[in-house]
Coordinates of C-alpha atoms and ligand atoms in Angstrom, one line a residue:
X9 CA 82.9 210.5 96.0
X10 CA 80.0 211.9 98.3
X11 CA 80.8 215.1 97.7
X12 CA 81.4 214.9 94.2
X13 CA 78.1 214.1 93.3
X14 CA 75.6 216.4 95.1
X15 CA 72.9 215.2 92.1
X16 CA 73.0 211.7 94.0
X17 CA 69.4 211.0 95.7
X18 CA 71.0 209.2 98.6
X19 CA 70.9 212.0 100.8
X20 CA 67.4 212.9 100.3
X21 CA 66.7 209.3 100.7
X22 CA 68.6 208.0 103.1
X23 CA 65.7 208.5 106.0
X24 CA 63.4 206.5 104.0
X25 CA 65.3 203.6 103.0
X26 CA 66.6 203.1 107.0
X27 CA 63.1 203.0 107.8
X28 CA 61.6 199.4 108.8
X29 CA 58.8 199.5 107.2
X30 CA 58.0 201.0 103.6
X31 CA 54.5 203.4 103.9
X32 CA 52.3 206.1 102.9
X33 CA 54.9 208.7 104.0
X34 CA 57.8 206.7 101.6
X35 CA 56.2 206.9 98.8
X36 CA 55.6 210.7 99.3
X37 CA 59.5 211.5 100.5
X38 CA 60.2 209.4 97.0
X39 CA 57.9 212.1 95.0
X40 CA 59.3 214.6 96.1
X41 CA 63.3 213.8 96.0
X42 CA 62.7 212.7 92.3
X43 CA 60.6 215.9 91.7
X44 CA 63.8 218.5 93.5
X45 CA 65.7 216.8 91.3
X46 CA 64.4 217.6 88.3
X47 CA 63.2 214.6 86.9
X48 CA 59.6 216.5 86.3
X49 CA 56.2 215.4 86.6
X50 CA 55.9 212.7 84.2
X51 CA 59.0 210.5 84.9
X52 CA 58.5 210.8 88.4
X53 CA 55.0 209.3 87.8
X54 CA 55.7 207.1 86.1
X55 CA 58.7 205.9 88.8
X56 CA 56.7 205.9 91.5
X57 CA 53.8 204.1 89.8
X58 CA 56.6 201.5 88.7
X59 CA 57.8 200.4 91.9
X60 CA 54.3 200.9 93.4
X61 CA 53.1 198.1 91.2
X62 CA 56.7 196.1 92.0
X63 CA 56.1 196.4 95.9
X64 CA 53.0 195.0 95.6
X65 CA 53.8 192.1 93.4
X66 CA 56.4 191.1 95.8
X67 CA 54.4 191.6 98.6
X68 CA 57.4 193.4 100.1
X69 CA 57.7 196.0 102.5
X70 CA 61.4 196.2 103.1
X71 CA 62.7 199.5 101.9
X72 CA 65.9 197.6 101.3
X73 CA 64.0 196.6 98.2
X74 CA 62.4 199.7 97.4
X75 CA 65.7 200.9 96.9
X76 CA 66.8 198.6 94.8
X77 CA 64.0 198.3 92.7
X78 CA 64.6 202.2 92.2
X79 CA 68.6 201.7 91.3
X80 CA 67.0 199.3 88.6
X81 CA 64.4 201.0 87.0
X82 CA 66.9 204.2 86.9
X83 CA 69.0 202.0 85.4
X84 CA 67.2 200.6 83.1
X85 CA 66.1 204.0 81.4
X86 CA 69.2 204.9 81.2
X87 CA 70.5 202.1 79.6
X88 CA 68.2 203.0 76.2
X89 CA 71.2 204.0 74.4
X90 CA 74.6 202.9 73.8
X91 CA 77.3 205.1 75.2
X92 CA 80.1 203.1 73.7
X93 CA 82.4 205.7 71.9
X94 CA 82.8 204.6 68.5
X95 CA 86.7 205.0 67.9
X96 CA 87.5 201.7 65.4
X97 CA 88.4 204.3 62.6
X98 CA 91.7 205.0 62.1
X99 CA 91.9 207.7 62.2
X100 CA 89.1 208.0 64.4
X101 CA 87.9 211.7 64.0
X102 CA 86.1 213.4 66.6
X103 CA 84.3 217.0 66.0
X104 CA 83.4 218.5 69.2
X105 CA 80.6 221.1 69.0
X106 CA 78.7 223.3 71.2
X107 CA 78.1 226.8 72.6
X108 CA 80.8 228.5 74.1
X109 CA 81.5 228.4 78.0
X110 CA 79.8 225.2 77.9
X111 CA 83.2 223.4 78.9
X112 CA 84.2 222.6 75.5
X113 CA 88.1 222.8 75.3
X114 CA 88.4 221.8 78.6
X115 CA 86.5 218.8 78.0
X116 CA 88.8 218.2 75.0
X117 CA 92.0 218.5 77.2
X118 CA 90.3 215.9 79.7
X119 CA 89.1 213.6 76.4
X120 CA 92.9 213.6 75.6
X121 CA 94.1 212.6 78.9
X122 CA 91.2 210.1 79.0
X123 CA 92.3 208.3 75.5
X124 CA 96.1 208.6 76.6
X125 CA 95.5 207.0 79.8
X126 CA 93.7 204.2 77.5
X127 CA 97.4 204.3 75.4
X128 CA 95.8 205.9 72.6
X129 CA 98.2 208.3 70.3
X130 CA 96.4 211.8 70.2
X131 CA 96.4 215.2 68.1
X132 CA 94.2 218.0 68.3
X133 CA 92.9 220.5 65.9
X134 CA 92.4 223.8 66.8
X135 CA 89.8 224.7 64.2
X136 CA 87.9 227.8 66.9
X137 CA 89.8 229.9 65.0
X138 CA 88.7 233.2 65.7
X139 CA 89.1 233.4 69.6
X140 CA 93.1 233.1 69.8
X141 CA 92.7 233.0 73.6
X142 CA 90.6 230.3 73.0
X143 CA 93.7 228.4 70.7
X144 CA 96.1 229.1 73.3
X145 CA 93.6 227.3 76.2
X146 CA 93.5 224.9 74.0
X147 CA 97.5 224.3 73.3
X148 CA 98.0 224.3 76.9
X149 CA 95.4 221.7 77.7
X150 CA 96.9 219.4 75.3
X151 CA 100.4 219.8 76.6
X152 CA 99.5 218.6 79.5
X153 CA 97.8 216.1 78.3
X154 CA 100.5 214.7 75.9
X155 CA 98.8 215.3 73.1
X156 CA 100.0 216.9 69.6
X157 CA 97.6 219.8 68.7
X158 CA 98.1 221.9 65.3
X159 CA 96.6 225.3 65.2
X160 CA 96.2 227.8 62.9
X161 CA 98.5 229.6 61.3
X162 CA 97.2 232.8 61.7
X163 CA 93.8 234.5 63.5
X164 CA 91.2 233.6 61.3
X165 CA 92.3 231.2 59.4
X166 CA 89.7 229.1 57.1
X167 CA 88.5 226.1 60.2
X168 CA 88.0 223.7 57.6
X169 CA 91.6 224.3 56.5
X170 CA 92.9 223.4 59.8
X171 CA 90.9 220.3 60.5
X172 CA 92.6 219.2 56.9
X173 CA 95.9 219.9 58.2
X174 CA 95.1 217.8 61.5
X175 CA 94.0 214.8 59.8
X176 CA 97.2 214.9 57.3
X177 CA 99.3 215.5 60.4
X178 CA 97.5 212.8 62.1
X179 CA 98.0 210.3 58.8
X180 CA 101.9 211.3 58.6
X181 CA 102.1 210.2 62.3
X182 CA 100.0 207.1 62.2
X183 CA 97.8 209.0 64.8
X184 CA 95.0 207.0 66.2
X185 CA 92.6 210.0 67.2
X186 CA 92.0 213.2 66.1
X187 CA 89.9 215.7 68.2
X188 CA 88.6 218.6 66.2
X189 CA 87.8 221.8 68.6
X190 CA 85.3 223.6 66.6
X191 CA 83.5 227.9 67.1
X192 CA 80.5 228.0 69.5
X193 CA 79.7 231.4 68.8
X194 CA 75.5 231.0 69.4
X195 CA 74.9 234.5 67.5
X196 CA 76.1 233.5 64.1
X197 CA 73.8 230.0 64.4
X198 CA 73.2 229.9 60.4
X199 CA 77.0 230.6 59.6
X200 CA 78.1 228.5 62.7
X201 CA 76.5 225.4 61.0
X202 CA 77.2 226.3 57.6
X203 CA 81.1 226.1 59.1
X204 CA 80.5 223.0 60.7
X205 CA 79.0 221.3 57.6
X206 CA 82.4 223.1 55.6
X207 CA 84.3 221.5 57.8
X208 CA 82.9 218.0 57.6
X209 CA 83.1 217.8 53.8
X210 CA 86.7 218.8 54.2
X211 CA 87.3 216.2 56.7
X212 CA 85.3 213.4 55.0
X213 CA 87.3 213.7 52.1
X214 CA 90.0 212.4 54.0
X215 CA 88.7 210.2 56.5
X216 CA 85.2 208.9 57.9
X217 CA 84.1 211.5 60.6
X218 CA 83.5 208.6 63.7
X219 CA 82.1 210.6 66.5
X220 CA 80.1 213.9 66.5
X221 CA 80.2 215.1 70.3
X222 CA 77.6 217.7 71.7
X223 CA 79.3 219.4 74.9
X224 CA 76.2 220.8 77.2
X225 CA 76.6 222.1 80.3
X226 CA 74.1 220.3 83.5
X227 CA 74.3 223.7 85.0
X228 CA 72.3 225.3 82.8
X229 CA 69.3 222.8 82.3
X230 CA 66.8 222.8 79.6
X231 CA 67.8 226.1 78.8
X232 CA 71.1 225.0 77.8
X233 CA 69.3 222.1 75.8
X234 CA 67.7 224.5 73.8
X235 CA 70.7 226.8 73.2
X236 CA 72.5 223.8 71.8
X237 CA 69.1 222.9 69.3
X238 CA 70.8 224.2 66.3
X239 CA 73.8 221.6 66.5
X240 CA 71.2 218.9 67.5
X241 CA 68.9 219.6 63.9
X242 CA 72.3 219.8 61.8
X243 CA 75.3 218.8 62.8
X244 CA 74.7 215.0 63.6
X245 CA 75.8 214.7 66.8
X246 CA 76.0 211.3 67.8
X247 CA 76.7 211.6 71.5
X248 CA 76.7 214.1 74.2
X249 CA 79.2 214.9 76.8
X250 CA 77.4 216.3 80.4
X251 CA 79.7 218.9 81.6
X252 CA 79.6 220.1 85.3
X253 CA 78.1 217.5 87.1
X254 CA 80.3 218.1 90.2
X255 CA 78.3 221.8 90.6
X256 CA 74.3 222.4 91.3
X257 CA 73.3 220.0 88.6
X258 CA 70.3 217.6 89.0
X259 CA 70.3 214.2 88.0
X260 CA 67.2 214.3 86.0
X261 CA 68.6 216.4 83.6
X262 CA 71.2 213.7 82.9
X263 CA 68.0 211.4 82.0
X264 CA 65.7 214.1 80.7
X265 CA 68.5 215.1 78.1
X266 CA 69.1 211.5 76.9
X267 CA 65.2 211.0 76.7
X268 CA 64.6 214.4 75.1
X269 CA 66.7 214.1 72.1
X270 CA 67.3 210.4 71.8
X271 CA 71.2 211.0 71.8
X272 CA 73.5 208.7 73.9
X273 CA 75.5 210.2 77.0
X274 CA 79.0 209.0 76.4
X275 CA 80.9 211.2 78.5
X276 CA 80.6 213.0 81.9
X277 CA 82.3 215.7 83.4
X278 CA 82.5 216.3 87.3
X279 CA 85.3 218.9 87.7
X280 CA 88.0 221.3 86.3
X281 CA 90.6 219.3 86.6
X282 CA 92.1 216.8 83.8
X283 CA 91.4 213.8 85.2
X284 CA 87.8 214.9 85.6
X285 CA 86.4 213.3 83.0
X286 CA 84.7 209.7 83.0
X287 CA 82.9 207.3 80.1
X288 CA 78.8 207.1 81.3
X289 CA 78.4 203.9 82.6
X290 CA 74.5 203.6 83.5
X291 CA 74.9 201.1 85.9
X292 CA 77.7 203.1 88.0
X293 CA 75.0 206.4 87.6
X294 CA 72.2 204.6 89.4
X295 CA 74.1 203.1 92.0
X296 CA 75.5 206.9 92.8
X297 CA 72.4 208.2 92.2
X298 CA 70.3 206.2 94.5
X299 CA 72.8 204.6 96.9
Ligands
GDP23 P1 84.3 226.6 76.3 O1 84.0 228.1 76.1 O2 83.1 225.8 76.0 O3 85.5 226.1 75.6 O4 84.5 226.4 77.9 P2 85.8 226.2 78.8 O5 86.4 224.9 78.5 O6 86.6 227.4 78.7 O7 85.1 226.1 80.2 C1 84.3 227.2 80.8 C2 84.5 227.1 82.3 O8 83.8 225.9 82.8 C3 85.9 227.0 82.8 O9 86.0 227.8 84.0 C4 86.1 225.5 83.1 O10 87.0 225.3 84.2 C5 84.7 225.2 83.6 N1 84.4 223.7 83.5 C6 84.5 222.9 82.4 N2 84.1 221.7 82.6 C7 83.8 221.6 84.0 C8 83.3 220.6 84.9 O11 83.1 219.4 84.5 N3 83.1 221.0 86.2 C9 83.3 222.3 86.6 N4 83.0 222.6 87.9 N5 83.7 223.3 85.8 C10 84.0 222.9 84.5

């Protein structure tokens, strides 16, 4: 797992919490590892200031404790939100948004596999129309993962028209989840969300939508948080999905996110393969994070 996580503290850390004693220096080598990782100026403050004031009111100077005082308050911010999928629908439908090359069809290949590994009955709807590589990708990724997928007929064809045809497919079939892949084409923004709000009333006519999933790349940091602002202001997303965790991404961006736009993580991803995709468990996070 070491290795899968390089945005896990523990190596920065590890001198300081085999230390005997905690002192000036600790609190220092703590700055600084939360600063690398991106957690910025203010959290880290207010992290160190935390467990400052905790260290003294246990009168404790085991770093033992330090460190789990730190799991625990890393916890405990990012617990603010519920990451519990909300799938009780049937059919539950799922839109997946974001900005292309963000990891968004293979994140819906991986969701597939996830739900069928959960015995959950799965079709796809390949409503990026306009990129037929991009339907194909998405065909295969399904196959693998067991799951139906209906695409469109032809390049082009109306998105809206093939999430319609998903959910009826899905209805016919008695289909427990439907995943809608949706454009992420950044330069038509105003068209891009007038074609996600298109193909919600179309959807909503048939069944509730139950998730709205945001896909953002770690990779790409704030940057990518802004990129993806559009979807945030209008196409009510109600959880994001981290992509790329397993490359140079930095925990605090993972909090930072969460805090930023009040949106729950619900899933992460930490790798290209199909099984590489996991529900957020906040307690499991800290405990990678900080060891
Ligand atoms: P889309 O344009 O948003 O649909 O993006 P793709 O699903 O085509 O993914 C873009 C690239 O990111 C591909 O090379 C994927 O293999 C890669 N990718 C997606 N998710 C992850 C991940 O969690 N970890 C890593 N390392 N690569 C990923």
């Amino acid at each position: 797992m070491a290795d899968r996580t390089p945005w896990s503290l523990s190596g920065a850390l590890r001198g300081m919490f085999q230390k005997r004693t905690i002192d000036d220096e600790t609190w220092d080598d703590l700055e600084t590892a939360l600063l690398k990782a991106d957690f910025g100026p203010t959290v880290t403050e207010q992290v160190v200031d935390e467990l400052r004031a905790n260290v003294q009111r246990y009168n404790t100077t085991d770093p033992k404790d330090l460190q789990r005082m730190l799991r625990e308050a890393m916890e405990e911010r990012l617990s603010k939100y519920d990451p519990t999928l909300k799938l009780t629908e049937r059919p539950a439908v799922v839109l997946v948004v974001g900005v292309n090359g963000v990891g968004k069809t293979t994140t819906i290949g991986k969701f597939a596999k996830f739900l069928k590994t959960y015995q959950r009955t799965v079709v796809v709807g390949a409503a990026d129309t306009f990129r037929a590589a991009a339907v194909e990708q998405l065909a295969t990724w399904a196959e693998r993962a067991g799951a139906d997928i209906v695409r469109p007929q032809h390049e082009g064809q109306d998105p809206a028209s093939v999430a319609f045809q998903t959910i009826e497919k899905a209805k016919a079939n008695g289909t427990e989840i439907v995943i809608i892949d949706t454009a992420g084409r950044l330069q038509t923004k105003g068209g891009l969300m007038d074609e996600l709000g298109k193909i919600r009333r179309v959807i909503e006519k048939q069944a509730p939508v139950s998730e709205v999933l945001l896909v953002l790349d770690a990779t790409t940091g704030q940057n990518g948080l802004a990129q993806a602002d559009a979807f945030i202001q209008h196409a009510g997303v109600t959880g994001l999905v981290i992509t790329k965790l397993d490359g140079s991404a930095k925990a605090g961006f993972v909090l930072a996110v969460q805090e930023k736009t009040g949106i729950p993580i619900k899933l992460i991803g930490q790798g290209e393969g199909i099984n590489d995709l996991t529900g957020f468990t906040p307690h499991v996070f800290a405990q990678n994070l900080v060891g």
